[in-house]
CSV table of C-alpha atoms in Angstrom, one decimal:
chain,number,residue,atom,x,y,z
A,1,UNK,CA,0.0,0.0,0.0
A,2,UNK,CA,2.9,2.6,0.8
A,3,UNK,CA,4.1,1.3,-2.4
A,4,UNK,CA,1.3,2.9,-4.3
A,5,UNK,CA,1.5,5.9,-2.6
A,6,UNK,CA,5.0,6.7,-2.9
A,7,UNK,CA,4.5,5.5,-6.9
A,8,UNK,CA,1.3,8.4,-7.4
A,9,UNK,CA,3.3,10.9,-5.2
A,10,UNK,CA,6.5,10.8,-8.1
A,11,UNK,CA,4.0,10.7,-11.1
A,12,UNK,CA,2.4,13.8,-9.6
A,13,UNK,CA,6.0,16.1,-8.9
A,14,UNK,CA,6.7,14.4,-12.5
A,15,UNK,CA,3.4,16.1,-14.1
A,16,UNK,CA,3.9,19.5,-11.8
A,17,UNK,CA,7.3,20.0,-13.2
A,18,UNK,CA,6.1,19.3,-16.9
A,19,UNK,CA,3.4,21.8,-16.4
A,20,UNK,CA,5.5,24.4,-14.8
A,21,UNK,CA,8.5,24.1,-18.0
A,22,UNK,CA,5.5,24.8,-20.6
A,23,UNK,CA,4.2,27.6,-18.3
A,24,UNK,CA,7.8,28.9,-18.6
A,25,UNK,CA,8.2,28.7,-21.9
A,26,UNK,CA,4.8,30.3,-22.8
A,27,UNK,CA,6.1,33.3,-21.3
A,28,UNK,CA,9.5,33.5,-23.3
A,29,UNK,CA,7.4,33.3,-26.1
A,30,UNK,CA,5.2,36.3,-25.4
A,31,UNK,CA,8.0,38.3,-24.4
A,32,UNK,CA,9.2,39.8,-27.7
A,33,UNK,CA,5.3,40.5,-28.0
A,34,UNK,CA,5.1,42.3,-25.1
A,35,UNK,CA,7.7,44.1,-25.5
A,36,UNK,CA,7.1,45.1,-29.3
A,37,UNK,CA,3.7,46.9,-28.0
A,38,UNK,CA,5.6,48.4,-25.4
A,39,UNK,CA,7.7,49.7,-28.0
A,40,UNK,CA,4.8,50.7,-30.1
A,41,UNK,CA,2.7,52.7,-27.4
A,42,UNK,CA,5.8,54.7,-26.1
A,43,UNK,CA,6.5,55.8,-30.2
A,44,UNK,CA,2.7,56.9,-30.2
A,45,UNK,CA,2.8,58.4,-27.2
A,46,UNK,CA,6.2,60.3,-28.4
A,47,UNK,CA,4.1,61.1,-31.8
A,48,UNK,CA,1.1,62.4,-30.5
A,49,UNK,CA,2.7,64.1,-27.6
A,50,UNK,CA,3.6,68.3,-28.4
A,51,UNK,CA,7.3,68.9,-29.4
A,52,UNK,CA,9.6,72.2,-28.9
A,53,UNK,CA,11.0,74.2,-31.4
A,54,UNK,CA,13.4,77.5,-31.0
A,55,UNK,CA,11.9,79.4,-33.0
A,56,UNK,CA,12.4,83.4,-33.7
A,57,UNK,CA,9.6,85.6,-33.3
A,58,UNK,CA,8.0,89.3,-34.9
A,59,UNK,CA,5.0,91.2,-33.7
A,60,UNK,CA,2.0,91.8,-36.2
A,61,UNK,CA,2.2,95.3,-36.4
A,62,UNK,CA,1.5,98.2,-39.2
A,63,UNK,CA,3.1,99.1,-42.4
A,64,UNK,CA,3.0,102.2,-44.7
A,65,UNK,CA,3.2,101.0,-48.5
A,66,UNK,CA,6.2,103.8,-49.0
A,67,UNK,CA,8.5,101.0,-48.2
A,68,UNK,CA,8.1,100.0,-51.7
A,69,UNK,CA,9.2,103.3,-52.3
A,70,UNK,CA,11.9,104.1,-50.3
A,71,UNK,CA,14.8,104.8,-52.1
A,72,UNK,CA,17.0,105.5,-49.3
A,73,UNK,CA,17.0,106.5,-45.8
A,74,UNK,CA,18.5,108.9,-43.0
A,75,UNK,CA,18.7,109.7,-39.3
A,76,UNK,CA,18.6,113.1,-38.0
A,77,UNK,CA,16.9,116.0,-35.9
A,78,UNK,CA,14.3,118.4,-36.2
A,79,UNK,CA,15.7,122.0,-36.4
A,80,UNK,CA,14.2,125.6,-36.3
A,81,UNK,CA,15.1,127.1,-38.8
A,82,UNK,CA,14.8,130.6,-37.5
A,83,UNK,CA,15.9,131.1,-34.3
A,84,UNK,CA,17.3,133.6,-31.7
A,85,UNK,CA,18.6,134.2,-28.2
A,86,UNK,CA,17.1,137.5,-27.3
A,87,UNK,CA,20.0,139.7,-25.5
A,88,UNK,CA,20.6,143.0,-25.1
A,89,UNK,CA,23.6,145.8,-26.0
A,90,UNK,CA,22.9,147.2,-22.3
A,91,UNK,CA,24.5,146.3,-19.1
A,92,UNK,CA,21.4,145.9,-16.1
A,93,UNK,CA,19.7,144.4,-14.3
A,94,UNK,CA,16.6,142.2,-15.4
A,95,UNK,CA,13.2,143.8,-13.6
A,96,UNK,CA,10.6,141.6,-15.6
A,97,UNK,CA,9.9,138.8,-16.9
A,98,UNK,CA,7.1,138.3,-19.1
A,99,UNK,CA,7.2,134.8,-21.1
A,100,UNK,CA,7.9,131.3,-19.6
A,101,UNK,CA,9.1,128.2,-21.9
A,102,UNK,CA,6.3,127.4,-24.4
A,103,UNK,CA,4.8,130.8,-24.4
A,104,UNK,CA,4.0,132.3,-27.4
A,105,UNK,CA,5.3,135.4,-28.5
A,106,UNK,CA,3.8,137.8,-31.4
A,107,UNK,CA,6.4,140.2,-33.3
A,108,UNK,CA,7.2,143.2,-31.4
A,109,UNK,CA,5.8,142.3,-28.3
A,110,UNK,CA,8.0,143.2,-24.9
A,111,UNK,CA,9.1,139.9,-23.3
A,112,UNK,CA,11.7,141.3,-21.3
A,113,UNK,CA,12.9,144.6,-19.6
A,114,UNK,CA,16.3,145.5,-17.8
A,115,UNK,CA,16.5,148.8,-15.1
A,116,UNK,CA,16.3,152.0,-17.0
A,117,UNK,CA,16.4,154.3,-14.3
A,118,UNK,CA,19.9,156.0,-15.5
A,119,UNK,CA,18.9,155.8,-19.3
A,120,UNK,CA,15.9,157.3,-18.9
A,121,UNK,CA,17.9,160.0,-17.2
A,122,UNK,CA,20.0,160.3,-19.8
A,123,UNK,CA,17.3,160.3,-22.4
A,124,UNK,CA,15.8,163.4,-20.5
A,125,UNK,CA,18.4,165.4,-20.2
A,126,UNK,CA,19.1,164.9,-23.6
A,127,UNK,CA,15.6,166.5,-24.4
A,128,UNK,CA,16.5,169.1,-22.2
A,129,UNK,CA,19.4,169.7,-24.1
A,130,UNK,CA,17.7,170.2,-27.0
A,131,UNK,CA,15.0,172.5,-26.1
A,132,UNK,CA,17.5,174.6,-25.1
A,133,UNK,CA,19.9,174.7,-28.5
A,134,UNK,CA,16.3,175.7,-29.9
A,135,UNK,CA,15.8,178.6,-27.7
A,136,UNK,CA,19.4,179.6,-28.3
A,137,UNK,CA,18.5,179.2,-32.6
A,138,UNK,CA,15.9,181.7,-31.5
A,139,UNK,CA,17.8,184.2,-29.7
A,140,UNK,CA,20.1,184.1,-32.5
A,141,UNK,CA,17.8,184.8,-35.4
A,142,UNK,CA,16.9,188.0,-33.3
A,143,UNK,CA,20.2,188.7,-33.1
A,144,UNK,CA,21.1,188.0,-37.0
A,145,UNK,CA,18.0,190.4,-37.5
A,146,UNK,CA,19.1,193.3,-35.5
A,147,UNK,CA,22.7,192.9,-37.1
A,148,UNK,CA,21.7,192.9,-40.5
A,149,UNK,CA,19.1,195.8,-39.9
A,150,UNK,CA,22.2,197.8,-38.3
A,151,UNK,CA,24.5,196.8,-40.8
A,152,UNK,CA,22.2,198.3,-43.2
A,153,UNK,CA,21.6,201.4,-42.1
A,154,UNK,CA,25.5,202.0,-41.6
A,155,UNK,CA,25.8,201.4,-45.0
A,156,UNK,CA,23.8,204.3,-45.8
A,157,UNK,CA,25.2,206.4,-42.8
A,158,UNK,CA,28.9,205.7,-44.3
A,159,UNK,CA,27.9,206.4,-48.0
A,160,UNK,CA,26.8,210.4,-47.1
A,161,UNK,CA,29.7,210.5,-44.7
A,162,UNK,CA,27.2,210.9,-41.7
A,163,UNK,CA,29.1,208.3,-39.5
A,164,UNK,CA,32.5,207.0,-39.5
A,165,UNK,CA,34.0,204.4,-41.8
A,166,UNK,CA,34.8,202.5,-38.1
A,167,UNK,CA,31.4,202.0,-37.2
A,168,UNK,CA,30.2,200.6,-40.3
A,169,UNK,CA,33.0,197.9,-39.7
A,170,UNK,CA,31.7,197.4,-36.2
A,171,UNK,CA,28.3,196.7,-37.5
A,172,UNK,CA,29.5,194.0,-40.5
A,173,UNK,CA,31.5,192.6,-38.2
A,174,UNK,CA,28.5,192.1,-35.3
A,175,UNK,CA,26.8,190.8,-38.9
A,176,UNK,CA,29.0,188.3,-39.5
A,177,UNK,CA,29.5,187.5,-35.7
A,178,UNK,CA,25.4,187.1,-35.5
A,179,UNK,CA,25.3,184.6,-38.8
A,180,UNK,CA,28.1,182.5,-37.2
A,181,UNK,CA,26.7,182.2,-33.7
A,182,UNK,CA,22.9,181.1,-35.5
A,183,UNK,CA,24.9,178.7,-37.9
A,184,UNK,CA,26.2,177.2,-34.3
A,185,UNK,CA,23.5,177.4,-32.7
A,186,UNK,CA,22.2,175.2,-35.9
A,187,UNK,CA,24.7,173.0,-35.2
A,188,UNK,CA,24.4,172.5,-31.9
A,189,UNK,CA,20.8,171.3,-32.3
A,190,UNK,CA,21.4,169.0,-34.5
A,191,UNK,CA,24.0,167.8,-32.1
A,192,UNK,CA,21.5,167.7,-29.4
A,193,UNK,CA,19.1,165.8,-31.8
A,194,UNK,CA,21.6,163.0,-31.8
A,195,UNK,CA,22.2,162.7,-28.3
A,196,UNK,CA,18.6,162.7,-27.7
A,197,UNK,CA,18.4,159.9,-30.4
A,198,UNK,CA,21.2,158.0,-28.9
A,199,UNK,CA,19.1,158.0,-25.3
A,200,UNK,CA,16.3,156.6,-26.8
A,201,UNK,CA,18.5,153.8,-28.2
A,202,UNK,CA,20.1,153.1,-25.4
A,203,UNK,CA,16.5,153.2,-23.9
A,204,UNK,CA,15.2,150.8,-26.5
A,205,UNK,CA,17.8,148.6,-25.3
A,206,UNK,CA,16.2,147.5,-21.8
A,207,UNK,CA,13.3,146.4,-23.3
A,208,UNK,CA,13.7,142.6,-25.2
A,209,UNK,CA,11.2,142.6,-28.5
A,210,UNK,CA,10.4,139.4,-30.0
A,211,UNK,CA,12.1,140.3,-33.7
A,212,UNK,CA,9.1,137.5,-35.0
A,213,UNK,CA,6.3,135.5,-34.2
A,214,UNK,CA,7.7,132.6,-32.2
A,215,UNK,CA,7.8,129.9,-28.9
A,216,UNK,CA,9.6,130.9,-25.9
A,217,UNK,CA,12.5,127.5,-25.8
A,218,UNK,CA,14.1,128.1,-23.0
A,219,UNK,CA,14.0,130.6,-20.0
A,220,UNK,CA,18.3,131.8,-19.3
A,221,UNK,CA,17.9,134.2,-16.6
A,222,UNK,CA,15.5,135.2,-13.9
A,223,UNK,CA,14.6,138.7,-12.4
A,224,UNK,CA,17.5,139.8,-10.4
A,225,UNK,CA,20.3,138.4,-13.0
A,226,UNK,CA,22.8,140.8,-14.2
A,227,UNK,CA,22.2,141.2,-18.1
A,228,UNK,CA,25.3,142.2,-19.7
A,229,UNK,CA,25.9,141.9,-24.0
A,230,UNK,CA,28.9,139.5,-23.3
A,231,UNK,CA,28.0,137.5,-20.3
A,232,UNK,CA,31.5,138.5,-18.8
A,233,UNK,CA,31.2,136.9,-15.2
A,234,UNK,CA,30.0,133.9,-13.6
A,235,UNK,CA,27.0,136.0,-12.4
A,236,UNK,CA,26.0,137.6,-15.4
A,237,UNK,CA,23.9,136.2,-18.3
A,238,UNK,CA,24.2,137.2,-22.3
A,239,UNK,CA,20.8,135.7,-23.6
A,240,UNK,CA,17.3,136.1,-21.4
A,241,UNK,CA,15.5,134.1,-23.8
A,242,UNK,CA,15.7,131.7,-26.7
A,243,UNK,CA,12.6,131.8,-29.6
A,244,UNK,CA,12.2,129.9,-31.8
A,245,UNK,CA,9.9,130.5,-35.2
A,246,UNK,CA,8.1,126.9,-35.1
A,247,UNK,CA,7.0,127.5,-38.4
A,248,UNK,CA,10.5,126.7,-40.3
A,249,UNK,CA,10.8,123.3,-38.2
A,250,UNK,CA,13.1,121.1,-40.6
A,251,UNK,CA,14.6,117.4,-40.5
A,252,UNK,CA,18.6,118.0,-41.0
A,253,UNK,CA,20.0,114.6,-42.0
A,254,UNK,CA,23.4,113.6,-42.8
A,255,UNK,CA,23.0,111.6,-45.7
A,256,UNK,CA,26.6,109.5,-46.6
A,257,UNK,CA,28.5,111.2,-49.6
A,258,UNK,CA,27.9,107.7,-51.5
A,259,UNK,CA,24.8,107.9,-51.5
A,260,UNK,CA,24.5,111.8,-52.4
A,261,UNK,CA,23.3,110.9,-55.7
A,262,UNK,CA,19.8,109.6,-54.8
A,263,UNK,CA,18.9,113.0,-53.0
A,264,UNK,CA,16.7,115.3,-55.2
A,265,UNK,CA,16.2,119.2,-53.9
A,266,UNK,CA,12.3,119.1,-54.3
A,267,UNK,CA,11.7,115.3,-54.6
A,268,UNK,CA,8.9,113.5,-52.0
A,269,UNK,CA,9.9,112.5,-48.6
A,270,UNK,CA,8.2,110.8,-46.0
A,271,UNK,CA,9.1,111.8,-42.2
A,272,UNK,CA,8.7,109.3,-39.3
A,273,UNK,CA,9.5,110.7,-35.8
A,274,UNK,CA,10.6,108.7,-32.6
A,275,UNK,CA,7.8,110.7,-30.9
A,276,UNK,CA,5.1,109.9,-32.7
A,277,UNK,CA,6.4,106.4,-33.9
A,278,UNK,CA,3.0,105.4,-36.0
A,279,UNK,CA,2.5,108.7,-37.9
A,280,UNK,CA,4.2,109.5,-41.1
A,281,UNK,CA,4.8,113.3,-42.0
A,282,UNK,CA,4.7,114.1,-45.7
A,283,UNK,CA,8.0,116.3,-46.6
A,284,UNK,CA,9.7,117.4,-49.3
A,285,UNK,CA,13.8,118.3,-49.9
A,286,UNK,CA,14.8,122.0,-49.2
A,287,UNK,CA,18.0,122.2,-49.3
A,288,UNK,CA,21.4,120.0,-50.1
A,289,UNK,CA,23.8,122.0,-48.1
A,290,UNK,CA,27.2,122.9,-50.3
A,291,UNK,CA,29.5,121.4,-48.2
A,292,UNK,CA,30.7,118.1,-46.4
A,293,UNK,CA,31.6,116.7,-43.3
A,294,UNK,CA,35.4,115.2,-43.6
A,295,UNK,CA,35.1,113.8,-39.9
A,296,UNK,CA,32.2,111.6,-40.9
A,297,UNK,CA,32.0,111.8,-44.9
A,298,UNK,CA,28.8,112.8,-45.3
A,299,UNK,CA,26.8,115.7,-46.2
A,300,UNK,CA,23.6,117.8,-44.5
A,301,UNK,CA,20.4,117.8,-46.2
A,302,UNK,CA,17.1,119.8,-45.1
A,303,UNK,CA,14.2,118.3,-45.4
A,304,UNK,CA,10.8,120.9,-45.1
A,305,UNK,CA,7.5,119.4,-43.8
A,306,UNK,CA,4.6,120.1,-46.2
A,307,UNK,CA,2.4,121.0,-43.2
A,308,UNK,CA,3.7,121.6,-39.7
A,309,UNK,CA,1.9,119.8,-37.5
A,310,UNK,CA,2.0,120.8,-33.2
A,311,UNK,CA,3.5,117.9,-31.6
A,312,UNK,CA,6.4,118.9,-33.9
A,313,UNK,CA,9.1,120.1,-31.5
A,314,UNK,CA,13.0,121.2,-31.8
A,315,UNK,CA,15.5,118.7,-31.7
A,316,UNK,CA,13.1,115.9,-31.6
A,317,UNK,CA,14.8,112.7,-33.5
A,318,UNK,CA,13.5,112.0,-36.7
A,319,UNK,CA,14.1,109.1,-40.1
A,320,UNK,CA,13.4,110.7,-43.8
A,321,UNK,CA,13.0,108.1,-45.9
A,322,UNK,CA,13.4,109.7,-49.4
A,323,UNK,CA,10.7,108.4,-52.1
A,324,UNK,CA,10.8,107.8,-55.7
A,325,UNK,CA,7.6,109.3,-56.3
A,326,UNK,CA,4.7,111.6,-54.3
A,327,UNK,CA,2.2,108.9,-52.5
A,328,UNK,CA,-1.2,108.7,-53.7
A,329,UNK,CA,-3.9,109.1,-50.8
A,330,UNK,CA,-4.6,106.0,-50.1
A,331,UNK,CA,-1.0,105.2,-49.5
A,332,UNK,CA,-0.5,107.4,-46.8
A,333,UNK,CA,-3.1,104.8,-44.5
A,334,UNK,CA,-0.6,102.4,-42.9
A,335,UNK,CA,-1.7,98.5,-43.6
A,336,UNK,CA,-1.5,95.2,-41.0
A,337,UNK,CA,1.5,93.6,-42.4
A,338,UNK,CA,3.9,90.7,-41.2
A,339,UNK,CA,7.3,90.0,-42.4
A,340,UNK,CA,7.1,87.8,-45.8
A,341,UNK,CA,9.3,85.3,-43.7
A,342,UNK,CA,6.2,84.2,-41.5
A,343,UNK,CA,4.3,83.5,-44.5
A,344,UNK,CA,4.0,79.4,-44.4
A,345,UNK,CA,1.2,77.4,-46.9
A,346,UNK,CA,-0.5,74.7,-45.3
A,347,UNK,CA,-2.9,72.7,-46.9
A,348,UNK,CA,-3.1,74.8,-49.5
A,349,UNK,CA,-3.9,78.2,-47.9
A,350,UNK,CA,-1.7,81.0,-46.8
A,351,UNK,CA,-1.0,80.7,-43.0
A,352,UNK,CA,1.2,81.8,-39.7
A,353,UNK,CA,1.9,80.3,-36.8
A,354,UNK,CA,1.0,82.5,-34.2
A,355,UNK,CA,2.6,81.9,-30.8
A,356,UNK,CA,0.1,81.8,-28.3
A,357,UNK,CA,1.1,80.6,-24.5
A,358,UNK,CA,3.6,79.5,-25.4
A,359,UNK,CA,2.3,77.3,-28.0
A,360,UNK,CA,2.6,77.7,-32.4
A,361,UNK,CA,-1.0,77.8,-33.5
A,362,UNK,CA,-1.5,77.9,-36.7
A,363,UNK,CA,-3.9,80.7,-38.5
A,364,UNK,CA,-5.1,80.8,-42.0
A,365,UNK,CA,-4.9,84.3,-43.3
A,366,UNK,CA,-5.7,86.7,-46.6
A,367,UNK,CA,-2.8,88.4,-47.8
A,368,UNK,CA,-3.1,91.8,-49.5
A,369,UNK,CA,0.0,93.9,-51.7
A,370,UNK,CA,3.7,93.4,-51.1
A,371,UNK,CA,5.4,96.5,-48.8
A,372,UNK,CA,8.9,95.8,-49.1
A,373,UNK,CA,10.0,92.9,-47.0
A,374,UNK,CA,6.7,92.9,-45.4
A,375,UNK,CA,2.9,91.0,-46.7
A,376,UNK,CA,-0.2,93.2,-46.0
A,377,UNK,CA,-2.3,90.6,-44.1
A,378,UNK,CA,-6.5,91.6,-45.1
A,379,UNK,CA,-8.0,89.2,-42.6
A,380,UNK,CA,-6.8,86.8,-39.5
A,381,UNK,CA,-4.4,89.0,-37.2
A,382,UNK,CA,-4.2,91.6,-35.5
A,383,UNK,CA,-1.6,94.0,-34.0
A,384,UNK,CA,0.9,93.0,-31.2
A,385,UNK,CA,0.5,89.2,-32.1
A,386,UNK,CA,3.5,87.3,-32.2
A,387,UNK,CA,3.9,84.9,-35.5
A,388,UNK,CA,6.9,82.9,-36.0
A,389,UNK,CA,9.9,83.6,-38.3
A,390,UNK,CA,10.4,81.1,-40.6
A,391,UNK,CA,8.7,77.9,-39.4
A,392,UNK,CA,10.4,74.7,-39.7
A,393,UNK,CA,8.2,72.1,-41.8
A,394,UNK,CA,7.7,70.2,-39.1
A,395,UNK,CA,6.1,72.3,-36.8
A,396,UNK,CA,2.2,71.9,-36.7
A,397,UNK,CA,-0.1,73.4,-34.2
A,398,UNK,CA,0.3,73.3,-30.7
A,399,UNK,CA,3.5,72.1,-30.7
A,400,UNK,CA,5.6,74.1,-27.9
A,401,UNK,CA,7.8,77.0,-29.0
A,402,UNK,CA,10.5,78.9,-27.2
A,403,UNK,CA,11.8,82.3,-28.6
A,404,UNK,CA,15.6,81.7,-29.5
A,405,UNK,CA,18.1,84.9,-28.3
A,406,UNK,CA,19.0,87.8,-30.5
């Protein structure tokens, strides 16, 4: 009986380890499988997940359709062409102040005047002076008359020997004396005349007259400060005023000698300023200036604006782009434009990739003219977006994008 046992107890660990080899080598069989799909879902998972791209970025933003027309370009300032620091020829002191910087001034007007107290003096006395060389002309006209009357009758006196040959002498000679005296006193009028005309002067000289319709620039001295012609101390000031005529405002450029030969006195120009960065200012060329600059080869050229509009100021900077031709109205209106190399086609249609949280989307858009280096877009964007420079072929939407330097 122990017999049997032992006998089904060894056929049994026989079949157990035959089951467990097969079971064994099941597995290796379905391990290449399993590891094939493994294989497969982590390549899907890798396709269908987003990818990063460096990518380089520009902002949707708007164009003027001169670009096509730019022939060439310059930096520069705007200048008043008429300008002047009000001084004086008088040494005083400054007792009013009338204008402030930005206040407009007409021709003529006072904007300034300096202690007169001694010229005024001087101007008086002056008049004084010449009331009385008048009243001496007068008393010696009365004299001349009386002499001459005197002389006269000697001369008949003498010629029937009724008086001595010695007073007729005296009386020519009081004649002649009388004559002389008036032509001094003559003289001395007119002498008077100029003194008195040199006090006014001298007067007009302590009051500072706008010499033409302009803006007050800048304020140089103060009531209280010592006005003298030279500025000859540390406590003194030349200039109480600078004006400037805003209606001559120009662009002075320095445009390279090279390119010299595309400048035109009279030809179109097109003026952008730093200031007002999305305006453009119609212009024109005033004025090639006949000499050069050695230090920096180059050579000034004034450029007028056709209307002079008020947020115009001195020395703001400014960029004349010179134009091969005036631009038709509707090419003064700036257009929404992105650079030609954001320009991709995607099934078909004209598209950008606009980079949105930091993500490439990618927006179908109607393009309009050429401006240069630049696409007018008609429909799709808008300004400030961000589209992506050049977009590699491979980049689809919602892939992740970072902005590369420089």
């Amino acid at each position: 009986m122990s017999d049997d046992l032992d006998a089904l107890r060894i056929a049994g660990d026989d079949k157990a380890d035959r089951f467990k080899g097969n079971g064994a080598r099941r597995r290796r069989r379905r391990w290449p499988y399993v590891l094939a799909a493994l294989v497969a879902a982590a390549v899907a998972a890798w396709a269908l997940s987003p990818r990063t791209f460096t990518v380089e970025a520009a902002t949707v933003a708007l164009a003027y359709p001169s670009r096509t027309l730019t022939r060439l370009t310059a930096s520069g300032y705007v200048v008043a062409q008429r300008k002047a620091a009000l001084a004086t020829k008088a040494t005083a002191q400054l007792v009013w102040l009338g204008v402030e910087e930005g206040s407009r001034v007409q021709k003529g007007q006072v904007v300034a005047r300096l202690e007169s107290a001694d010229v005024e003096a001087a101007r008086d006395q002056a008049r004084h002076e010449m009331e009385a060389a008048r009243r001496q002309i007068d008393s010696d006209q009365a004299e001349l008359k009386d002499a001459r009357i005197n002389f006269e009758r000697m001369k008949k006196l003498v010629a029937g020997d009724y008086v001595a040959r010695s007073e007729h002498d005296a009386a020519e000679a009081r004649l002649g004396k009388a004559e002389a005296a008036l032509a001094a006193a003559k003289a001395t009028l007119e002498a008077r005349a100029e003194a008195l005309r040199q006090a006014e002067a001298q007067l007009t000289y302590t009051d500072l007259v706008a010499p033409f319709d302009a803006v007050v620039l800048t304020k140089n001295a103060d009531v209280g400060d010592i006005i003298s012609p030279l500025g000859a101390s540390s406590t003194s000031k030349a200039a109480v005023v600078t004006i400037a005529d805003m209606g001559s405002l120009a662009v002075e450029v320095d445009v390279s000698e090279s390119s010299l030969r595309e400048v035109v006195v009279g030809e179109p120009c097109e003026i952008q300023l730093d200031a007002v960065p999305s305006e453009r200012f119609p212009g024109k060329v005033h004025m090639i200036v006949p000499t050069a600059d050695r230090t920096k080869a180059t050579v000034l050229v004034k450029v007028r604006f056709d209307a002079i509009d008020p947020r115009v100021l001195p020395e703001m900077s400014a960029k004349v782009a010179f134009l091969t031709r005036p631009l038709s109205p509707a090419e003064t209106t700036p257009r929404l434009a992105v650079p030609n190399a954001a320009l991709t086609r995607r099934d078909g249609r004209d598209a950008v990739f606009v980079i949105r949280d930091g993500k490439a989307v990618l927006v179908p858009v109607t393009l309009g003219e050429s401006l240069g280096d630049m696409r007018e877009v008609t429909s799709g964007l808008e300004t400030g977006l961000k589209v992506v420079l050049s977009p590699p072929a491979k980049l689809a939407s919602g892939d992740a994008v970072t902005l590369g330097e420089g």
